[in-house]
């Protein structure tokens, strides 16, 4: 699993991806967008934003990186993804990158993720977490029942799902306001209030 821009409980679903961790524990890069497809013939690319701070990410002059095919780290075979022009379009953006001048050029970067250095990203708000911060957290119910640890996070609609493994079981639990009631980053613990039957699935 990989970090992205902050996630809120019950936030929109997003495609899965990976990023490159740094020695300090935080990733060196996080994913902020996905190059979906060409638009027209003059080098515009339709970008699906994967950040809650798109208004400060997709601006002319902002420096991003194209990921490798696996979405793990910047691809050394591509130039840096500096934004030349951008305009809002539907639920995303039409972006022109420096050095990408044609539809063929966009096809070369199609399906790549856009990465931004973690140190340049805005810190999460009070009710947000970075995805990578969830990994390895212990999960406990309000009644004190230990369920296991978070092994993975899946981007699904209408809400992300956390994959909790422990006591010989694997459970998928929606990351929603109704279920996730508290977390403690210092203690690495997530507290949930599961509805009847959820833990029996």
Coordinates of C-alpha atoms in Angstrom, one line a residue:
X1 CA 0.0 0.0 0.0
X2 CA 1.2 3.4 -0.6
X3 CA 0.7 6.9 0.7
X4 CA -1.4 9.5 -1.0
X5 CA -2.6 12.9 -0.1
X6 CA -4.6 13.0 3.0
X7 CA -7.7 10.7 3.3
X8 CA -10.9 11.6 5.2
X9 CA -13.3 9.1 6.7
X10 CA -15.8 8.4 3.9
X11 CA -13.7 10.2 1.3
X12 CA -13.9 9.5 -2.4
X13 CA -12.4 6.3 -3.9
X14 CA -9.1 6.5 -5.6
X15 CA -7.0 4.1 -7.7
X16 CA -4.4 2.0 -5.9
X17 CA -0.7 3.0 -6.2
X18 CA 2.7 2.7 -4.6
X19 CA 5.3 5.2 -3.5
X20 CA 8.9 5.2 -2.4
X21 CA 9.6 5.3 1.4
X22 CA 12.3 7.5 2.9
X23 CA 14.6 6.5 5.7
X24 CA 12.6 8.7 8.1
X25 CA 9.5 6.5 7.7
X26 CA 7.6 9.0 5.6
X27 CA 7.6 8.5 1.8
X28 CA 9.9 10.5 -0.4
X29 CA 7.0 11.1 -2.8
X30 CA 3.2 10.8 -2.7
X31 CA 0.8 10.3 -5.5
X32 CA -1.2 13.4 -6.4
X33 CA -2.8 12.5 -9.8
X34 CA -3.2 10.0 -12.6
X35 CA -2.6 10.6 -16.3
X36 CA -5.8 9.2 -17.7
X37 CA -5.8 9.9 -21.4
X38 CA -4.9 12.5 -24.2
X39 CA -7.3 15.3 -24.9
X40 CA -7.1 16.6 -28.4
X41 CA -4.0 16.6 -30.5
X42 CA -1.8 19.4 -28.9
X43 CA -0.4 17.7 -25.9
X44 CA -3.2 18.1 -23.3
X45 CA -3.6 15.3 -20.8
X46 CA -6.7 14.6 -18.8
X47 CA -5.5 14.3 -15.1
X48 CA -7.6 12.6 -12.5
X49 CA -6.6 14.3 -9.2
X50 CA -5.7 12.1 -6.2
X51 CA -5.3 14.8 -3.7
X52 CA -7.6 16.9 -1.6
X53 CA -5.4 19.9 -2.3
X54 CA -5.8 20.0 -6.1
X55 CA -6.1 23.8 -6.2
X56 CA -2.6 24.2 -4.9
X57 CA -1.1 21.2 -6.8
X58 CA -2.2 21.7 -10.3
X59 CA -0.9 25.1 -11.2
X60 CA 1.4 26.4 -13.9
X61 CA 5.0 26.1 -12.9
X62 CA 4.4 23.3 -10.3
X63 CA 7.1 20.6 -10.6
X64 CA 5.8 17.0 -10.4
X65 CA 7.3 13.6 -11.5
X66 CA 6.0 10.9 -13.7
X67 CA 6.0 7.5 -11.9
X68 CA 7.5 4.3 -13.2
X69 CA 5.0 1.8 -14.6
X70 CA 4.4 0.3 -11.2
X71 CA 3.7 3.7 -9.6
X72 CA 6.6 3.1 -7.2
X73 CA 9.0 6.0 -7.8
X74 CA 9.9 8.6 -10.4
X75 CA 10.8 7.1 -13.8
X76 CA 14.3 8.1 -14.7
X77 CA 13.4 7.6 -18.4
X78 CA 11.0 10.6 -18.3
X79 CA 11.7 14.3 -17.8
X80 CA 10.2 16.0 -14.7
X81 CA 6.5 16.8 -15.1
X82 CA 6.6 20.6 -14.9
X83 CA 3.1 22.0 -15.6
X84 CA 3.0 24.6 -18.4
X85 CA -0.8 25.1 -18.7
X86 CA -3.8 23.8 -16.8
X87 CA -7.5 24.2 -16.8
X88 CA -10.4 22.6 -15.0
X89 CA -12.3 20.0 -17.0
X90 CA -15.2 17.8 -15.7
X91 CA -14.0 16.3 -12.4
X92 CA -10.3 16.7 -13.2
X93 CA -7.9 18.9 -15.1
X94 CA -6.5 19.3 -18.6
X95 CA -2.8 19.7 -18.2
X96 CA 0.0 20.6 -20.6
X97 CA 3.5 19.5 -19.4
X98 CA 6.7 21.0 -20.6
X99 CA 8.2 18.8 -23.3
X100 CA 4.9 17.0 -24.0
X101 CA 3.7 18.6 -27.3
X102 CA 1.4 16.1 -29.0
X103 CA -1.1 13.3 -28.5
X104 CA 1.7 10.8 -29.1
X105 CA 3.6 12.4 -26.2
X106 CA 0.6 12.1 -23.9
X107 CA 0.2 8.4 -25.0
X108 CA 3.8 7.8 -23.8
X109 CA 2.9 8.9 -20.2
X110 CA -0.7 7.6 -20.2
X111 CA -1.6 5.6 -17.1
X112 CA 1.4 6.9 -15.2
X113 CA 0.9 8.4 -11.7
X114 CA 2.0 11.9 -10.9
X115 CA 4.3 12.2 -7.9
X116 CA 5.1 15.1 -5.6
X117 CA 7.8 15.3 -3.0
X118 CA 6.3 14.5 0.4
X119 CA 8.1 17.5 2.0
X120 CA 6.2 19.8 -0.4
X121 CA 2.8 18.5 0.5
X122 CA 0.4 20.2 2.9
X123 CA 0.1 18.5 6.3
X124 CA -3.2 16.7 6.9
X125 CA -6.0 18.4 8.7
X126 CA -7.3 17.3 12.0
X127 CA -9.7 14.8 10.6
X128 CA -7.3 13.4 7.9
X129 CA -4.6 10.8 7.7
X130 CA -2.1 9.9 5.1
X131 CA -2.7 6.4 3.8
X132 CA 0.8 5.2 4.8
X133 CA 0.1 6.3 8.4
X134 CA -2.6 3.6 8.7
X135 CA -0.4 0.7 7.8
X136 CA 0.6 -1.4 10.8
X137 CA -1.9 0.3 13.1
X138 CA -3.6 -1.9 15.6
X139 CA -7.4 -1.9 15.4
X140 CA -9.5 -2.2 18.5
X141 CA -13.3 -1.9 19.2
X142 CA -14.7 0.6 21.6
X143 CA -15.2 -2.4 23.9
X144 CA -11.5 -3.2 23.9
X145 CA -11.6 -6.2 21.6
X146 CA -8.3 -6.4 19.6
X147 CA -8.9 -7.3 16.0
X148 CA -5.4 -7.1 14.5
X149 CA -3.4 -4.7 12.5
X150 CA -4.0 -2.8 9.2
X151 CA -2.3 -4.7 6.4
X152 CA -3.6 -2.7 3.4
X153 CA -5.9 0.1 2.4
X154 CA -8.2 -0.2 -0.6
X155 CA -9.6 2.8 -2.5
X156 CA -13.3 1.9 -3.1
X157 CA -16.5 3.8 -3.3
X158 CA -18.3 5.1 -1.4
X159 CA -15.4 4.8 1.2
X160 CA -11.9 3.4 1.5
X161 CA -11.6 -0.1 3.1
X162 CA -9.0 -1.1 5.6
X163 CA -7.8 -4.7 5.5
X164 CA -7.4 -5.8 9.2
X165 CA -5.6 -9.1 9.9
X166 CA -5.3 -10.9 13.2
X167 CA -6.4 -13.9 15.3
X168 CA -6.3 -16.0 12.1
X169 CA -8.8 -13.8 10.3
X170 CA -8.9 -11.1 7.7
X171 CA -11.6 -8.4 7.8
X172 CA -12.4 -5.6 5.4
X173 CA -13.7 -2.6 7.4
X174 CA -15.1 0.6 5.8
X175 CA -13.2 3.7 6.8
X176 CA -16.2 5.9 7.6
X177 CA -17.1 8.4 10.2
X178 CA -19.8 6.1 11.6
X179 CA -17.3 3.2 12.1
X180 CA -13.9 4.8 12.7
X181 CA -14.4 6.8 15.9
X182 CA -10.8 7.7 16.9
X183 CA -7.1 7.1 16.2
X184 CA -3.9 7.7 18.0
X185 CA -0.8 8.1 15.8
X186 CA 1.6 8.0 18.8
X187 CA 0.1 4.7 20.1
X188 CA -0.5 3.4 16.5
X189 CA -4.1 2.5 17.3
X190 CA -7.4 2.9 15.5
X191 CA -10.7 2.6 17.4
X192 CA -13.8 1.4 15.7
X193 CA -17.5 1.0 16.5
X194 CA -18.6 -1.7 14.1
X195 CA -22.3 -2.1 13.3
X196 CA -23.9 -5.5 14.2
X197 CA -22.7 -8.3 11.9
X198 CA -19.7 -6.4 10.3
X199 CA -17.1 -8.5 12.2
X200 CA -18.9 -11.7 11.3
X201 CA -18.4 -11.3 7.6

